XYZ file of C-alpha atoms in Angstrom:
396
model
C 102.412 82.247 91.237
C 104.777 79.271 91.086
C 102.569 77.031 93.185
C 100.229 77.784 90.666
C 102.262 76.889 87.659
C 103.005 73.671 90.011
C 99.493 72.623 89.631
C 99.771 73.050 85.737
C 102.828 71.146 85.137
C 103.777 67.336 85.380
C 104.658 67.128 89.331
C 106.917 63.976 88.564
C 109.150 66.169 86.640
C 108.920 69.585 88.963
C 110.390 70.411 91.854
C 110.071 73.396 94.259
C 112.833 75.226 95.910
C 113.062 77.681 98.532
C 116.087 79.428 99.017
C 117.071 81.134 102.457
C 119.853 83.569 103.606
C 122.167 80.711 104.481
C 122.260 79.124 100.714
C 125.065 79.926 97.818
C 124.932 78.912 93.843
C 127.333 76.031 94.747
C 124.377 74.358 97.283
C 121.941 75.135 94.604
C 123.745 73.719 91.539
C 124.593 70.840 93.552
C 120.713 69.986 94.406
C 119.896 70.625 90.562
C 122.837 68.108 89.250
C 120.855 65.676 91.240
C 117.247 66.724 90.454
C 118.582 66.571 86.616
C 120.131 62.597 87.238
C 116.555 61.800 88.802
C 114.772 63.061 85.766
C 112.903 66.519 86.779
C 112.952 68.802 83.801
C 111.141 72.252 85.814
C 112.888 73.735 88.572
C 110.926 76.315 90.446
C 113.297 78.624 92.824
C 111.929 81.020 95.368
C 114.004 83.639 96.395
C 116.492 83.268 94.833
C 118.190 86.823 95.467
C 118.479 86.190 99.061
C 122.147 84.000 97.526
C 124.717 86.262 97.996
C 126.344 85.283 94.506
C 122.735 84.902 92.889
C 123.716 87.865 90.540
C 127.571 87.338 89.256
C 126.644 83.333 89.029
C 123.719 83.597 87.465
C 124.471 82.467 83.796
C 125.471 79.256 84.860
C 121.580 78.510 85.060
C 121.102 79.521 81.389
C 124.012 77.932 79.961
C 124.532 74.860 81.674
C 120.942 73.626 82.903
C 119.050 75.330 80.943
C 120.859 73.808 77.279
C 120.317 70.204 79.134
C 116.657 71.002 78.588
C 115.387 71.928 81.901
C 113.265 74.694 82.324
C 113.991 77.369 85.423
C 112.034 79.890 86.942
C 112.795 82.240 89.740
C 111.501 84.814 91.649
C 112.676 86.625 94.338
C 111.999 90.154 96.720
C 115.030 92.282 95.123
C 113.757 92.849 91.650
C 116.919 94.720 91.180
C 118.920 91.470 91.862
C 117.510 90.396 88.720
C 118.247 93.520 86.171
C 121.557 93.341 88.217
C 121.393 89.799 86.775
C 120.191 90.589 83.864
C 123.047 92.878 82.712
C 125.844 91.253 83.011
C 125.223 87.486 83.225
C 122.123 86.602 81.753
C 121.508 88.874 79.223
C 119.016 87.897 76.279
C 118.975 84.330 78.233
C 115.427 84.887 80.184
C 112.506 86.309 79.805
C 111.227 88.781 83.040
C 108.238 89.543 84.091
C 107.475 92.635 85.983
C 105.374 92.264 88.986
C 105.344 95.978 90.709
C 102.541 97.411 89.831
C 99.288 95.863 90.772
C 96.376 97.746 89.671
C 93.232 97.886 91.966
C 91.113 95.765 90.032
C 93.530 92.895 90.159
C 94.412 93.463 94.138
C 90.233 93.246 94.657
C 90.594 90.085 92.022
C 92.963 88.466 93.950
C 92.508 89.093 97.371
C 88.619 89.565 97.238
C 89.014 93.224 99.006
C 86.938 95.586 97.648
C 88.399 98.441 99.698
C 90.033 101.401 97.912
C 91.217 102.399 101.213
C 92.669 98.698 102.333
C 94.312 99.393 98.430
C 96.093 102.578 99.451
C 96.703 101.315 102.856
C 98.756 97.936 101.397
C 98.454 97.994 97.756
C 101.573 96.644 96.182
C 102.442 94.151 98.783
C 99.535 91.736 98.394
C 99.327 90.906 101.780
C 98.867 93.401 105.065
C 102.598 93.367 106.316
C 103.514 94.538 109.351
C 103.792 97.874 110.271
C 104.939 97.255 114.217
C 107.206 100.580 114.078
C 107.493 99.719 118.273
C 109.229 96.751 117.076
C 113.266 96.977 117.820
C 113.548 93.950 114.834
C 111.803 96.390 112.515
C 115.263 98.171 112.331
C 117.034 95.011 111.706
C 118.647 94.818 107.468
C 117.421 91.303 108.159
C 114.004 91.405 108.738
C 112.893 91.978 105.334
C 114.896 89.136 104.119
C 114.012 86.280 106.175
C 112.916 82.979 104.787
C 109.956 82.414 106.692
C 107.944 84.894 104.833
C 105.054 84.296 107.938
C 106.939 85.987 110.087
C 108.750 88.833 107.879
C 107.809 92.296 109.415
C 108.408 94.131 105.722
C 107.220 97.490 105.214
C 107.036 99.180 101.643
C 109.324 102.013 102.898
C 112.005 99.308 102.999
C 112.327 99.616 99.034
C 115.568 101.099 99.755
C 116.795 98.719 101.567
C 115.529 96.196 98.633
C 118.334 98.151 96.489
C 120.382 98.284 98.916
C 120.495 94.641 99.385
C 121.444 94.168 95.258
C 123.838 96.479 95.456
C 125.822 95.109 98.356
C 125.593 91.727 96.554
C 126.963 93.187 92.742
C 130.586 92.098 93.109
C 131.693 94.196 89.865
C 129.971 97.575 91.665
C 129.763 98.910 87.731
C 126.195 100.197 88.949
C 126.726 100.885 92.556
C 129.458 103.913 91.601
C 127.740 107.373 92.350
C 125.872 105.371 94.960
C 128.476 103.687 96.847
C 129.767 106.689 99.260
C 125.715 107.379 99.967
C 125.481 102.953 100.523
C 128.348 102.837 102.743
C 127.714 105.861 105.302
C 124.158 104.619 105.859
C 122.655 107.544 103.694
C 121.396 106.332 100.522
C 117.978 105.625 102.507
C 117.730 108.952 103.750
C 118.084 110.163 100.385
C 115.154 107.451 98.936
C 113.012 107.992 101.645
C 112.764 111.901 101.750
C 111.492 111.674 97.817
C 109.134 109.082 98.492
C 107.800 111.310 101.472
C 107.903 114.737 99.698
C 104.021 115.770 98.614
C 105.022 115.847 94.522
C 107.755 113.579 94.652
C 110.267 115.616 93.537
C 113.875 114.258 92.035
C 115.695 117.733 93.023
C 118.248 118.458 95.336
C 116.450 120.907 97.393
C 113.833 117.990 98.505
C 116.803 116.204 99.812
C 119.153 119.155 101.642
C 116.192 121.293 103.242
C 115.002 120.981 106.506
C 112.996 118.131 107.006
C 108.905 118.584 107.657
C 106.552 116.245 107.690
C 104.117 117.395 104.848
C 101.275 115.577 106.228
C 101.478 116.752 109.571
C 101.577 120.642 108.425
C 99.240 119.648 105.998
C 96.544 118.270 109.016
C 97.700 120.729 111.352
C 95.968 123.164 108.929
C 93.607 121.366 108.183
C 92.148 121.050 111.781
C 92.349 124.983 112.142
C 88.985 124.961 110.247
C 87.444 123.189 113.594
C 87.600 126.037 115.418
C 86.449 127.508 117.757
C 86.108 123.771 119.534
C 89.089 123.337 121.552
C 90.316 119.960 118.753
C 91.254 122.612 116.555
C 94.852 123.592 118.098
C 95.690 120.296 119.694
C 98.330 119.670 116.850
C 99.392 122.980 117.726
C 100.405 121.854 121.237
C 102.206 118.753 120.532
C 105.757 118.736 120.876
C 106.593 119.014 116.601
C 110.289 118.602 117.120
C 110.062 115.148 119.157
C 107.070 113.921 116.824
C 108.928 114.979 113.481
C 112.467 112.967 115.459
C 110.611 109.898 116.188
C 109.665 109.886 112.447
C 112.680 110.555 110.708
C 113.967 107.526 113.218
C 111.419 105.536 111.711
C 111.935 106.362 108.463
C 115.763 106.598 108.362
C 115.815 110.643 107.485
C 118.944 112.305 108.384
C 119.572 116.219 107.752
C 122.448 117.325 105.989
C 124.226 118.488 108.913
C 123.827 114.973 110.386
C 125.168 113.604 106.761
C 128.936 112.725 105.965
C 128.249 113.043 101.967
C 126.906 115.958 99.933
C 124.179 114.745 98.153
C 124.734 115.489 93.895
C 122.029 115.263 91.193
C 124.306 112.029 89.532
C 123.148 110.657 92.788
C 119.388 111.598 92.754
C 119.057 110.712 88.862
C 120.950 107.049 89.903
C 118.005 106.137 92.002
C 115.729 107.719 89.569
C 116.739 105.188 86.996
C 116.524 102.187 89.352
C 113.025 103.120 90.805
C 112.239 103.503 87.005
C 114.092 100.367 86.494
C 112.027 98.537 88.691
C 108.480 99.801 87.895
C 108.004 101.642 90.865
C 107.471 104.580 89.730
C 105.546 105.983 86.557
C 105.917 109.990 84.733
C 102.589 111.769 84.254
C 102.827 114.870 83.968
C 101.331 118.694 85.365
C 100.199 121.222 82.284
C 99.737 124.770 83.433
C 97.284 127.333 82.681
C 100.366 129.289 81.265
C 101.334 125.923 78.542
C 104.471 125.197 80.472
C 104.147 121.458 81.177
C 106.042 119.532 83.675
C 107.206 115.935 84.863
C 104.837 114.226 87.555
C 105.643 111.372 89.014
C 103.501 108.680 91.011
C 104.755 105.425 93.125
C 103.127 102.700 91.734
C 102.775 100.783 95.197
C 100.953 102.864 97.407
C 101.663 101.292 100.561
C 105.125 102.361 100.341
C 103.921 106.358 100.977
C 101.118 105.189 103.049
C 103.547 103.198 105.521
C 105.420 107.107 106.115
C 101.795 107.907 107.172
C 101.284 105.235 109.681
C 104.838 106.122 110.979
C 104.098 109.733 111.527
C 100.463 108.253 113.370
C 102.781 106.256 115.397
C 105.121 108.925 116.275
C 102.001 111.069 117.043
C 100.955 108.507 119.617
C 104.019 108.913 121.381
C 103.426 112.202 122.374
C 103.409 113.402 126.025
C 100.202 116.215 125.348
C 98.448 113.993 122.503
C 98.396 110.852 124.155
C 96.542 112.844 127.044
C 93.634 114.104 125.050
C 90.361 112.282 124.442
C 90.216 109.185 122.925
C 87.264 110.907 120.749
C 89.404 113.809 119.999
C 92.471 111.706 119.462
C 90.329 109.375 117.061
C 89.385 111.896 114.902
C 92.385 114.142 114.573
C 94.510 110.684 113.496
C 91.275 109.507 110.867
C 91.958 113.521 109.737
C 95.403 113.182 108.959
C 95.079 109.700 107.129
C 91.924 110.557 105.234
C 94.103 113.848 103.849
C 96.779 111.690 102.182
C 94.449 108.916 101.043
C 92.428 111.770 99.287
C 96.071 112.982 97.604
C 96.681 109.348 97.146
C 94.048 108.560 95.709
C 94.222 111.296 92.973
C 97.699 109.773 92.269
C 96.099 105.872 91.999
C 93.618 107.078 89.207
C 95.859 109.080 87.281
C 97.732 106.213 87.403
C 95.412 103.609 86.558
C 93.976 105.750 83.868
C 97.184 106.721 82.019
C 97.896 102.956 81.825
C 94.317 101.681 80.226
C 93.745 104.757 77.596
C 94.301 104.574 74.056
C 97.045 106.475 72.269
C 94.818 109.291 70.634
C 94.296 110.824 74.555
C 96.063 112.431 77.194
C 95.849 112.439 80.916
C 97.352 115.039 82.966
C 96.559 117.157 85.830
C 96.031 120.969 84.947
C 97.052 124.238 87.591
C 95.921 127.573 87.200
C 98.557 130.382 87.244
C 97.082 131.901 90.534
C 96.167 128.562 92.422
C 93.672 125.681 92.138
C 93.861 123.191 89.916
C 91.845 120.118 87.953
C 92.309 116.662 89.402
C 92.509 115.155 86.194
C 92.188 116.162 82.544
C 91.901 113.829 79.439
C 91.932 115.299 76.081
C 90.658 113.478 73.270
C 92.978 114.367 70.511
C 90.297 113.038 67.769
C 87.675 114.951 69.217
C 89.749 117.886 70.067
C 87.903 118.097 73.238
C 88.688 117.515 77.257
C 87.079 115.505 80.184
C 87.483 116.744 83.217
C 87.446 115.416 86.771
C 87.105 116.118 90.318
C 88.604 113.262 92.662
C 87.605 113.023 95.935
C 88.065 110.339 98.537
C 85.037 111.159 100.640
């Protein structure tokens, strides 16, 4: 986006700059004094919230450069640096746009990928990052943030280290507070992590303190039962659970609460609630039942961020003593099962999504249970017409 706002401006008066990891506000204003003496009135900066001091320095952009009539835009990975920003130095100084959500016509625009499942597979990235989970670096608080984006192995899972990184970097800490304990004892990820993984996405305690499973294996491992009687039917019955669900949680950063130094309160779980709110990556629909009760739904608005949990549980799988033994037909088609089952839940999520965005005011989306099991995909009720649509999503 700003080399293409380059090509629209007058390139004797623009300049470019690309921040990295080693760069503070006093480099930066230092290279803008100068670019101001030589006459260039549009300074582009890309990322700009790798700067340590980006967010409690911030203002001096706005009220020094900005009044000597030079016009600044930034981007940067940690969209929290910028509310961070935002709050306390910048205030009604800028104007933000909001890049989270990218909807699936404008990822096929873009990218000319007319794949719904190369959409749930990377969608919200806009580019096929790495998932190399066999990769020691993946671990690494660095790799997300290096400056030669090429090269960065960046996973959507590693939104919580994206807040995380702002956090560390807020020198007043007015936001950080129910956080901080979680931050510094290595746990707030855990915490992120187990709500992004959980099937409905639940903000409630129990998601985080209970045992963890792995929803999609349980949910394949049931799913393959209905093979029977060929012999493919039980093979997720004979892998080794415990070491498959370890090497996940590894992966993933899960911890259970005996393995946890903090106890986990709702101020905590409604914290990151507001930032993932905050930072448009997630979006409230909601579940009506047959009963009237309604409740909240949530979705993730980038679904490569479940779908890399997916690909770390296939990874894990792989790793397996018994399953790397079986056929490589049988092997195939159990780990095509388990990713078609949460692209088909995923998917259901994407068009809610995309559908509760586009509608007009006078209708409703929702998704509708019965009070003794089963449910509609997707209802919309036309309050004009007093009437209701209603769908069946599918992924096959």
């Amino acid at each position: 986006m700003l080399f293409q706002l380059v090509g629209e401006l007058n390139k004797k008066e623009t300049a470019y700059i690309k921040i990295d990891k080693k760069d503070n506000m006093g480099l930066l204003l230092k290279d803008i004094k100068l670019l101001n003496e030589m006459g260039y009135k549009n300074i582009l900066i890309d990322e700009i919230t790798l700067m340590d001091d980006f967010i409690d320095c911030a203002s001096v952009l706005s009220d020094v450069y900005s009044m000597l009539g030079m016009k600044i835009v930034m981007s940067g990975t940690d969209s929290l640096g910028f509310l961070l920003a935002d709050r306390d130095e910048l205030y009604d100084r800028n104007i933000m746009i909001h890049t989270s959500f990218i909807s699936f016509k404008e990822y096929s625009t873009l990218l000319n990928i007319n794949s719904i499942d190369k959409y749930i597979e990377y969608g919200g990235t806009l580019k096929k990052e790495n998932m190399d989970f066999g990769d020691e670096d993946y671990l690494s608080d660095e790799v997300s943030f290096k400056d030669d984006e090429s090269t960065r192995k960046y996973i959507d899972s590693s939104i919580a280290r994206n807040i995380q990184h702002s956090l560390k970097n807020d020198r007043l800490g007015i936001y950080f507070n129910e956080l901080r304990e979680l931050y510094e004892n290595n746990e707030l990820t855990n915490v992120i992590n187990r709500i992004i993984e959980d099937i409905n996405h639940r903000f409630l305690l129990k998601v985080i303190e209970e045992k963890f499973k792995s929803h999609d294996l349980g949910s394949s491992k049931n799913l393959l039962l209905k093979e029977a009687p060929l012999d493919r039917a039980f093979i997720l019955k004979n892998i080794n659970s415990k070491e498959v669900i370890n090497r996940l949680k590894d992966i993933i950063e899960i911890k259970e609460k005996d393995e946890t130094k903090i106890m986990v309160l709702d101020s905590h779980i409604n914290k990151i609630k507001f930032y993932l709110f905050a930072l448009d990556l997630i979006f409230k629909s909601e579940v009506i039942y047959e009963s009237g009760v309604s409740e909240e739904y949530i979705i993730f608005v980038q679904p490569g961020m479940r779908y890399s949990i997916t690909k770390g549980l296939v990874f894990s799988l792989l790793k397996d003593k018994y399953f790397s033994n079986v056929s490589s037909e049988d092997k195939n088609y159990i780990i095509n099962k388990i990713l078609s089952d949460v692209k088909g839940r995923m998917l259901e999520d994407i068009v809610l999504l995309e559908v509760n965005k586009k509608l007009s005011k006078d209708k409703k989306v929702f998704k509708y249970k019965f009070n003794l099991g089963g449910e509609f995909d997707m209802v919309i009720y036309d309050s004009k017409s007093n009437t209701c649509e209603i769908y069946e999503i599918k992924h096959s």
